[in-house]
Amino acid sequence: QSALTQPRSVSGSPGQSVTISCTRTTSDFGDHNYVSWYQQHPGRAPQLIIYDVTKRPSGVPDRFSGSKSGNTASLTISGLQAADEADYYCCSSAGTHTLSVLFGGGTKLTVL
Amino acid sequence: EVQLVESGGGLVQPGGSMRVSCAASGFPFSSYEMNWVRQAPGKGLEWVSYISSSGNYIYYADSVKGRFIISRDSAKNSLHLQMNSLRAEDTAVYYCARVKHPWYFDLWGRGTLVTVSS
């Protein structure tokens, strides 16, 4: 069964950039742009920050960007701020005859 | 205001049943596909179930298939999850989430905690 693998943690200093990877096992993401990213602060609901691999919802700063290559999608956060410290999850859908929605295990971003 | 508000969580014994609900407001609920996503304490997100806008298409994660039932009442702008034969590993915050195509969750509720324990 396919899964999405993320690093458990990443860190960076204010102003720096960090990249969080999301690797899909057993297959790649293909031509489908079904990759989204969510930010979750402690005790809060997840919030959409990237959809369709590279698009940002209204209100999300352009410091957040997404990309995809083969079986790995990535989230890059530039100009790190203290408020960016949170958990980040990638998500993708799968399944040809049924629906399967996969979340990565989550990455804890620490702003040093 | 566009929002989703879950309710109905609480403590239930293993093997018991519980129904959680989600009240939608501020958007045409009947036009949107909806989902339940859960998060066990200290763990990551897990998709639970999907229902189409018409209610005609329903899918479940393997972990809940045969035990949980998703439904919607578009007249009341509400989404429900009937959970039966509950297990300790079903303990989680249950979020309702609106989905847009090709596939992303653009609106989330605050969640409701379901604790399965004796």
PDB file of C-alpha atoms in Angstrom:
ATOM      1  CA  GLN A   1       0.000   0.000   0.000  1.00  0.00           C
ATOM      2  CA  SER A   2       1.261   3.446  -0.893  1.00  0.00           C
ATOM      3  CA  ALA A   3       2.249   5.870   1.827  1.00  0.00           C
ATOM      4  CA  LEU A   4       3.584   9.408   2.122  1.00  0.00           C
ATOM      5  CA  THR A   5       6.858   9.786   4.003  1.00  0.00           C
ATOM      6  CA  GLN A   6       7.947  13.053   5.596  1.00  0.00           C
ATOM      7  CA  PRO A   7      10.921  13.866   7.820  1.00  0.00           C
ATOM      8  CA  ARG A   8       9.848  13.905  11.442  1.00  0.00           C
ATOM      9  CA  SER A   9      11.443  17.259  12.080  1.00  0.00           C
ATOM     10  CA  VAL A  10      13.231  20.157  10.431  1.00  0.00           C
ATOM     11  CA  SER A  11      14.596  23.370  11.854  1.00  0.00           C
ATOM     12  CA  GLY A  12      15.882  26.729  10.753  1.00  0.00           C
ATOM     13  CA  SER A  13      16.730  30.166  12.055  1.00  0.00           C
ATOM     14  CA  PRO A  14      14.584  33.235  11.450  1.00  0.00           C
ATOM     15  CA  GLY A  15      15.044  34.524   7.925  1.00  0.00           C
ATOM     16  CA  GLN A  16      16.365  31.234   6.594  1.00  0.00           C
ATOM     17  CA  SER A  17      14.618  28.804   4.247  1.00  0.00           C
ATOM     18  CA  VAL A  18      13.615  25.230   4.943  1.00  0.00           C
ATOM     19  CA  THR A  19      12.245  22.517   2.692  1.00  0.00           C
ATOM     20  CA  ILE A  20      10.014  19.677   3.802  1.00  0.00           C
ATOM     21  CA  SER A  21       9.854  16.638   1.553  1.00  0.00           C
ATOM     22  CA  CYS A  22       6.962  14.254   1.012  1.00  0.00           C
ATOM     23  CA  THR A  23       7.876  11.022  -0.728  1.00  0.00           C
ATOM     24  CA  ARG A  24       5.284   8.685  -2.109  1.00  0.00           C
ATOM     25  CA  THR A  25       6.236   5.021  -1.855  1.00  0.00           C
ATOM     26  CA  THR A  26       5.357   2.376  -4.455  1.00  0.00           C
ATOM     27  CA  SER A  27       4.487   4.938  -7.119  1.00  0.00           C
ATOM     28  CA  ASP A  28       5.025   8.560  -8.035  1.00  0.00           C
ATOM     29  CA  PHE A  29       2.542  11.374  -8.032  1.00  0.00           C
ATOM     30  CA  GLY A  30       2.211  11.106 -11.807  1.00  0.00           C
ATOM     31  CA  ASP A  31       0.633  13.878 -13.774  1.00  0.00           C
ATOM     32  CA  HIS A  32      -2.013  14.394 -11.140  1.00  0.00           C
ATOM     33  CA  ASN A  33      -1.671  17.617  -9.160  1.00  0.00           C
ATOM     34  CA  TYR A  34      -3.339  16.067  -6.157  1.00  0.00           C
ATOM     35  CA  VAL A  35      -0.811  17.252  -3.580  1.00  0.00           C
ATOM     36  CA  SER A  36      -1.731  19.641  -0.810  1.00  0.00           C
ATOM     37  CA  TRP A  37      -0.016  20.867   2.338  1.00  0.00           C
ATOM     38  CA  TYR A  38      -1.450  21.780   5.732  1.00  0.00           C
ATOM     39  CA  GLN A  39      -0.067  23.766   8.650  1.00  0.00           C
ATOM     40  CA  GLN A  40      -1.206  22.877  12.153  1.00  0.00           C
ATOM     41  CA  HIS A  41      -0.371  24.820  15.284  1.00  0.00           C
ATOM     42  CA  PRO A  42      -0.737  23.022  18.635  1.00  0.00           C
ATOM     43  CA  GLY A  43      -4.351  22.622  19.664  1.00  0.00           C
ATOM     44  CA  ARG A  44      -5.626  24.061  16.403  1.00  0.00           C
ATOM     45  CA  ALA A  45      -7.247  22.619  13.305  1.00  0.00           C
ATOM     46  CA  PRO A  46      -5.121  22.094  10.195  1.00  0.00           C
ATOM     47  CA  GLN A  47      -5.051  24.935   7.703  1.00  0.00           C
ATOM     48  CA  LEU A  48      -4.548  24.604   3.956  1.00  0.00           C
ATOM     49  CA  ILE A  49      -1.392  26.375   2.773  1.00  0.00           C
ATOM     50  CA  ILE A  50      -0.673  24.753  -0.625  1.00  0.00           C
ATOM     51  CA  TYR A  51      -2.975  22.937  -3.058  1.00  0.00           C
ATOM     52  CA  ASP A  52      -2.601  21.495  -6.539  1.00  0.00           C
ATOM     53  CA  VAL A  53       1.138  21.112  -5.788  1.00  0.00           C
ATOM     54  CA  THR A  54       2.037  24.785  -6.208  1.00  0.00           C
ATOM     55  CA  LYS A  55      -1.004  27.001  -5.565  1.00  0.00           C
ATOM     56  CA  ARG A  56      -1.528  29.135  -2.489  1.00  0.00           C
ATOM     57  CA  PRO A  57      -4.958  29.973  -1.061  1.00  0.00           C
ATOM     58  CA  SER A  58      -5.801  33.603  -0.572  1.00  0.00           C
ATOM     59  CA  GLY A  59      -4.144  34.939   2.560  1.00  0.00           C
ATOM     60  CA  VAL A  60      -1.206  32.532   2.595  1.00  0.00           C
ATOM     61  CA  PRO A  61       2.084  34.436   2.260  1.00  0.00           C
ATOM     62  CA  ASP A  62       4.200  33.847  -0.834  1.00  0.00           C
ATOM     63  CA  ARG A  63       6.972  32.712   1.519  1.00  0.00           C
ATOM     64  CA  PHE A  64       5.258  29.321   1.228  1.00  0.00           C
ATOM     65  CA  SER A  65       5.803  27.471  -2.035  1.00  0.00           C
ATOM     66  CA  GLY A  66       5.308  23.944  -3.310  1.00  0.00           C
ATOM     67  CA  SER A  67       6.841  21.768  -5.983  1.00  0.00           C
ATOM     68  CA  LYS A  68       6.886  18.186  -7.192  1.00  0.00           C
ATOM     69  CA  SER A  69       9.373  15.946  -8.966  1.00  0.00           C
ATOM     70  CA  GLY A  70       8.640  12.292  -9.635  1.00  0.00           C
ATOM     71  CA  ASN A  71       7.649  10.633  -6.386  1.00  0.00           C
ATOM     72  CA  THR A  72       8.599  13.560  -4.136  1.00  0.00           C
ATOM     73  CA  ALA A  73       6.648  16.706  -3.384  1.00  0.00           C
ATOM     74  CA  SER A  74       8.224  19.532  -1.424  1.00  0.00           C
ATOM     75  CA  LEU A  75       7.140  22.482   0.664  1.00  0.00           C
ATOM     76  CA  THR A  76       9.579  25.361   0.961  1.00  0.00           C
ATOM     77  CA  ILE A  77       9.216  28.088   3.542  1.00  0.00           C
ATOM     78  CA  SER A  78      11.446  31.074   3.008  1.00  0.00           C
ATOM     79  CA  GLY A  79      12.127  33.981   5.349  1.00  0.00           C
ATOM     80  CA  LEU A  80      11.317  31.855   8.374  1.00  0.00           C
ATOM     81  CA  GLN A  81       9.331  33.512  11.128  1.00  0.00           C
ATOM     82  CA  ALA A  82       8.603  32.385  14.669  1.00  0.00           C
ATOM     83  CA  ALA A  83       4.938  31.993  13.751  1.00  0.00           C
ATOM     84  CA  ASP A  84       5.879  29.347  11.189  1.00  0.00           C
ATOM     85  CA  GLU A  85       6.753  26.925  13.978  1.00  0.00           C
ATOM     86  CA  ALA A  86       4.109  24.236  13.583  1.00  0.00           C
ATOM     87  CA  ASP A  87       3.436  20.757  12.225  1.00  0.00           C
ATOM     88  CA  TYR A  88       3.167  20.387   8.464  1.00  0.00           C
ATOM     89  CA  TYR A  89       1.358  17.610   6.618  1.00  0.00           C
ATOM     90  CA  CYS A  90       1.315  16.659   2.965  1.00  0.00           C
ATOM     91  CA  CYS A  91      -1.719  14.983   1.463  1.00  0.00           C
ATOM     92  CA  SER A  92      -2.537  13.187  -1.747  1.00  0.00           C
ATOM     93  CA  SER A  93      -5.380  11.121  -3.103  1.00  0.00           C
ATOM     94  CA  ALA A  94      -5.042   7.736  -4.688  1.00  0.00           C
ATOM     95  CA  GLY A  95      -7.079   4.850  -5.989  1.00  0.00           C
ATOM     96  CA  THR A  96      -8.520   4.003  -9.360  1.00  0.00           C
ATOM     97  CA  HIS A  97     -11.636   2.029  -8.419  1.00  0.00           C
ATOM     98  CA  THR A  98     -12.022   3.460  -4.958  1.00  0.00           C
ATOM     99  CA  LEU A  99     -10.927   6.479  -2.986  1.00  0.00           C
ATOM    100  CA  SER A 100      -7.885   6.505  -0.772  1.00  0.00           C
ATOM    101  CA  VAL A 101      -6.621   9.669   0.810  1.00  0.00           C
ATOM    102  CA  LEU A 102      -3.112   9.679   2.187  1.00  0.00           C
ATOM    103  CA  PHE A 103      -1.559  12.018   4.712  1.00  0.00           C
ATOM    104  CA  GLY A 104       2.122  12.138   5.436  1.00  0.00           C
ATOM    105  CA  GLY A 105       3.180  11.457   8.991  1.00  0.00           C
ATOM    106  CA  GLY A 106       3.812  15.134   9.620  1.00  0.00           C
ATOM    107  CA  THR A 107       6.918  17.259  10.070  1.00  0.00           C
ATOM    108  CA  LYS A 108       7.587  19.373  13.132  1.00  0.00           C
ATOM    109  CA  LEU A 109       9.183  22.681  12.108  1.00  0.00           C
ATOM    110  CA  THR A 110      11.226  24.350  14.818  1.00  0.00           C
ATOM    111  CA  VAL A 111      12.309  27.953  14.379  1.00  0.00           C
ATOM    112  CA  LEU A 112      15.530  28.288  16.315  1.00  0.00           C
TER     113      LEU A 112
ATOM    114  CA  GLU B   1     -19.210  33.428   8.248  1.00  0.00           C
ATOM    115  CA  VAL B   2     -18.045  30.316   6.450  1.00  0.00           C
ATOM    116  CA  GLN B   3     -17.505  27.651   9.089  1.00  0.00           C
ATOM    117  CA  LEU B   4     -17.828  24.062  10.202  1.00  0.00           C
ATOM    118  CA  VAL B   5     -18.633  23.229  13.819  1.00  0.00           C
ATOM    119  CA  GLU B   6     -18.373  19.685  15.138  1.00  0.00           C
ATOM    120  CA  SER B   7     -20.269  18.328  18.111  1.00  0.00           C
ATOM    121  CA  GLY B   8     -21.129  15.086  19.837  1.00  0.00           C
ATOM    122  CA  GLY B   9     -17.762  13.884  21.098  1.00  0.00           C
ATOM    123  CA  GLY B  10     -17.124  12.491  24.546  1.00  0.00           C
ATOM    124  CA  LEU B  11     -16.227   9.340  26.448  1.00  0.00           C
ATOM    125  CA  VAL B  12     -17.516   5.959  25.285  1.00  0.00           C
ATOM    126  CA  GLN B  13     -16.677   2.427  26.333  1.00  0.00           C
ATOM    127  CA  PRO B  14     -14.972  -0.034  23.992  1.00  0.00           C
ATOM    128  CA  GLY B  15     -17.547  -1.739  21.830  1.00  0.00           C
ATOM    129  CA  GLY B  16     -19.925   1.167  22.206  1.00  0.00           C
ATOM    130  CA  SER B  17     -21.338   3.619  19.703  1.00  0.00           C
ATOM    131  CA  MET B  18     -21.203   7.364  19.241  1.00  0.00           C
ATOM    132  CA  ARG B  19     -22.444   9.834  16.678  1.00  0.00           C
ATOM    133  CA  VAL B  20     -20.550  13.004  15.888  1.00  0.00           C
ATOM    134  CA  SER B  21     -21.994  15.796  13.808  1.00  0.00           C
ATOM    135  CA  CYS B  22     -20.822  18.814  11.879  1.00  0.00           C
ATOM    136  CA  ALA B  23     -22.890  21.937  11.305  1.00  0.00           C
ATOM    137  CA  ALA B  24     -22.032  23.899   8.185  1.00  0.00           C
ATOM    138  CA  SER B  25     -22.813  27.547   7.620  1.00  0.00           C
ATOM    139  CA  GLY B  26     -21.938  30.400   5.289  1.00  0.00           C
ATOM    140  CA  PHE B  27     -21.756  28.357   2.089  1.00  0.00           C
ATOM    141  CA  PRO B  28     -24.038  26.155  -0.053  1.00  0.00           C
ATOM    142  CA  PHE B  29     -23.465  22.926   1.858  1.00  0.00           C
ATOM    143  CA  SER B  30     -25.447  20.782  -0.592  1.00  0.00           C
ATOM    144  CA  SER B  31     -22.970  21.625  -3.372  1.00  0.00           C
ATOM    145  CA  TYR B  32     -19.883  20.391  -1.570  1.00  0.00           C
ATOM    146  CA  GLU B  33     -18.301  17.026  -0.947  1.00  0.00           C
ATOM    147  CA  MET B  34     -17.402  16.423   2.672  1.00  0.00           C
ATOM    148  CA  ASN B  35     -15.053  14.276   4.717  1.00  0.00           C
ATOM    149  CA  TRP B  36     -14.130  13.215   8.212  1.00  0.00           C
ATOM    150  CA  VAL B  37     -10.460  13.296   9.190  1.00  0.00           C
ATOM    151  CA  ARG B  38      -9.212  12.241  12.612  1.00  0.00           C
ATOM    152  CA  GLN B  39      -6.101  12.776  14.700  1.00  0.00           C
ATOM    153  CA  ALA B  40      -5.168  10.520  17.591  1.00  0.00           C
ATOM    154  CA  PRO B  41      -3.526  12.287  20.548  1.00  0.00           C
ATOM    155  CA  GLY B  42       0.021  13.266  19.611  1.00  0.00           C
ATOM    156  CA  LYS B  43      -0.287  11.613  16.204  1.00  0.00           C
ATOM    157  CA  GLY B  44      -0.771  12.664  12.606  1.00  0.00           C
ATOM    158  CA  LEU B  45      -3.833  13.157  10.460  1.00  0.00           C
ATOM    159  CA  GLU B  46      -5.804  10.184   9.158  1.00  0.00           C
ATOM    160  CA  TRP B  47      -8.553  10.386   6.559  1.00  0.00           C
ATOM    161  CA  VAL B  48     -11.660   8.516   7.718  1.00  0.00           C
ATOM    162  CA  SER B  49     -14.490   8.913   5.240  1.00  0.00           C
ATOM    163  CA  TYR B  50     -15.874  10.828   2.241  1.00  0.00           C
ATOM    164  CA  ILE B  51     -19.383  11.591   1.026  1.00  0.00           C
ATOM    165  CA  SER B  52     -20.299  13.192  -2.275  1.00  0.00           C
ATOM    166  CA  SER B  53     -22.488  16.262  -2.509  1.00  0.00           C
ATOM    167  CA  SER B  54     -25.489  14.124  -3.416  1.00  0.00           C
ATOM    168  CA  GLY B  55     -24.704  11.464  -0.847  1.00  0.00           C
ATOM    169  CA  ASN B  56     -24.609   8.836  -3.580  1.00  0.00           C
ATOM    170  CA  TYR B  57     -20.897   8.134  -3.322  1.00  0.00           C
ATOM    171  CA  ILE B  58     -19.326   7.133  -0.029  1.00  0.00           C
ATOM    172  CA  TYR B  59     -15.867   5.836   0.809  1.00  0.00           C
ATOM    173  CA  TYR B  60     -14.154   4.733   4.001  1.00  0.00           C
ATOM    174  CA  ALA B  61     -10.653   4.102   5.210  1.00  0.00           C
ATOM    175  CA  ASP B  62      -9.957   0.414   5.724  1.00  0.00           C
ATOM    176  CA  SER B  63      -9.507   1.033   9.446  1.00  0.00           C
ATOM    177  CA  VAL B  64     -13.174   1.992   9.894  1.00  0.00           C
ATOM    178  CA  LYS B  65     -14.897   0.163   7.051  1.00  0.00           C
ATOM    179  CA  GLY B  66     -17.875  -1.846   8.297  1.00  0.00           C
ATOM    180  CA  ARG B  67     -17.999   0.047  11.627  1.00  0.00           C
ATOM    181  CA  PHE B  68     -18.512   3.717  10.714  1.00  0.00           C
ATOM    182  CA  ILE B  69     -21.292   5.262   8.641  1.00  0.00           C
ATOM    183  CA  ILE B  70     -21.093   8.723   7.104  1.00  0.00           C
ATOM    184  CA  SER B  71     -24.249  10.607   6.186  1.00  0.00           C
ATOM    185  CA  ARG B  72     -25.444  14.097   5.430  1.00  0.00           C
ATOM    186  CA  ASP B  73     -28.631  16.082   5.761  1.00  0.00           C
ATOM    187  CA  SER B  74     -28.456  18.874   3.211  1.00  0.00           C
ATOM    188  CA  ALA B  75     -31.756  20.315   4.387  1.00  0.00           C
ATOM    189  CA  LYS B  76     -30.149  20.890   7.787  1.00  0.00           C
ATOM    190  CA  ASN B  77     -26.646  21.657   6.475  1.00  0.00           C
ATOM    191  CA  SER B  78     -25.220  18.889   8.597  1.00  0.00           C
ATOM    192  CA  LEU B  79     -22.747  16.031   8.274  1.00  0.00           C
ATOM    193  CA  HIS B  80     -22.719  13.004  10.551  1.00  0.00           C
ATOM    194  CA  LEU B  81     -20.490  10.104  11.446  1.00  0.00           C
ATOM    195  CA  GLN B  82     -22.059   7.147  13.209  1.00  0.00           C
ATOM    196  CA  MET B  83     -19.315   5.162  14.898  1.00  0.00           C
ATOM    197  CA  ASN B  84     -20.045   1.608  16.060  1.00  0.00           C
ATOM    198  CA  SER B  85     -17.950  -1.132  17.660  1.00  0.00           C
ATOM    199  CA  LEU B  86     -15.548   1.508  18.890  1.00  0.00           C
ATOM    200  CA  ARG B  87     -12.019   0.559  19.845  1.00  0.00           C
ATOM    201  CA  ALA B  88      -9.363   2.282  21.918  1.00  0.00           C
ATOM    202  CA  GLU B  89      -7.490   3.102  18.706  1.00  0.00           C
ATOM    203  CA  ASP B  90     -10.471   5.153  17.515  1.00  0.00           C
ATOM    204  CA  THR B  91      -9.672   7.703  20.227  1.00  0.00           C
ATOM    205  CA  ALA B  92      -9.008  10.930  18.361  1.00  0.00           C
ATOM    206  CA  VAL B  93     -10.107  14.433  17.536  1.00  0.00           C
ATOM    207  CA  TYR B  94     -12.557  14.115  14.655  1.00  0.00           C
ATOM    208  CA  TYR B  95     -12.553  16.957  12.133  1.00  0.00           C
ATOM    209  CA  CYS B  96     -15.060  17.531   9.393  1.00  0.00           C
ATOM    210  CA  ALA B  97     -13.482  18.989   6.301  1.00  0.00           C
ATOM    211  CA  ARG B  98     -14.770  20.336   3.018  1.00  0.00           C
ATOM    212  CA  VAL B  99     -13.007  19.063  -0.084  1.00  0.00           C
ATOM    213  CA  LYS B 100     -12.460  20.724  -3.417  1.00  0.00           C
ATOM    214  CA  HIS B 101     -11.181  19.219  -6.632  1.00  0.00           C
ATOM    215  CA  PRO B 102      -8.887  17.924  -7.803  1.00  0.00           C
ATOM    216  CA  TRP B 103      -8.388  17.050  -4.156  1.00  0.00           C
ATOM    217  CA  TYR B 104      -7.685  19.319  -1.203  1.00  0.00           C
ATOM    218  CA  PHE B 105      -9.346  20.179   2.102  1.00  0.00           C
ATOM    219  CA  ASP B 106     -10.012  23.906   2.036  1.00  0.00           C
ATOM    220  CA  LEU B 107     -12.167  24.284   5.155  1.00  0.00           C
ATOM    221  CA  TRP B 108     -11.858  22.510   8.496  1.00  0.00           C
ATOM    222  CA  GLY B 109     -13.858  22.522  11.678  1.00  0.00           C
ATOM    223  CA  ARG B 110     -12.235  22.813  15.101  1.00  0.00           C
ATOM    224  CA  GLY B 111     -12.802  19.151  15.817  1.00  0.00           C
ATOM    225  CA  THR B 112     -14.496  17.113  18.526  1.00  0.00           C
ATOM    226  CA  LEU B 113     -12.673  14.693  20.818  1.00  0.00           C
ATOM    227  CA  VAL B 114     -13.860  11.113  21.017  1.00  0.00           C
ATOM    228  CA  THR B 115     -12.304   9.024  23.779  1.00  0.00           C
ATOM    229  CA  VAL B 116     -12.824   5.276  23.805  1.00  0.00           C
ATOM    230  CA  SER B 117     -11.955   3.926  27.225  1.00  0.00           C
ATOM    231  CA  SER B 118     -13.367   1.815  30.011  1.00  0.00           C
TER     232      SER B 118
END
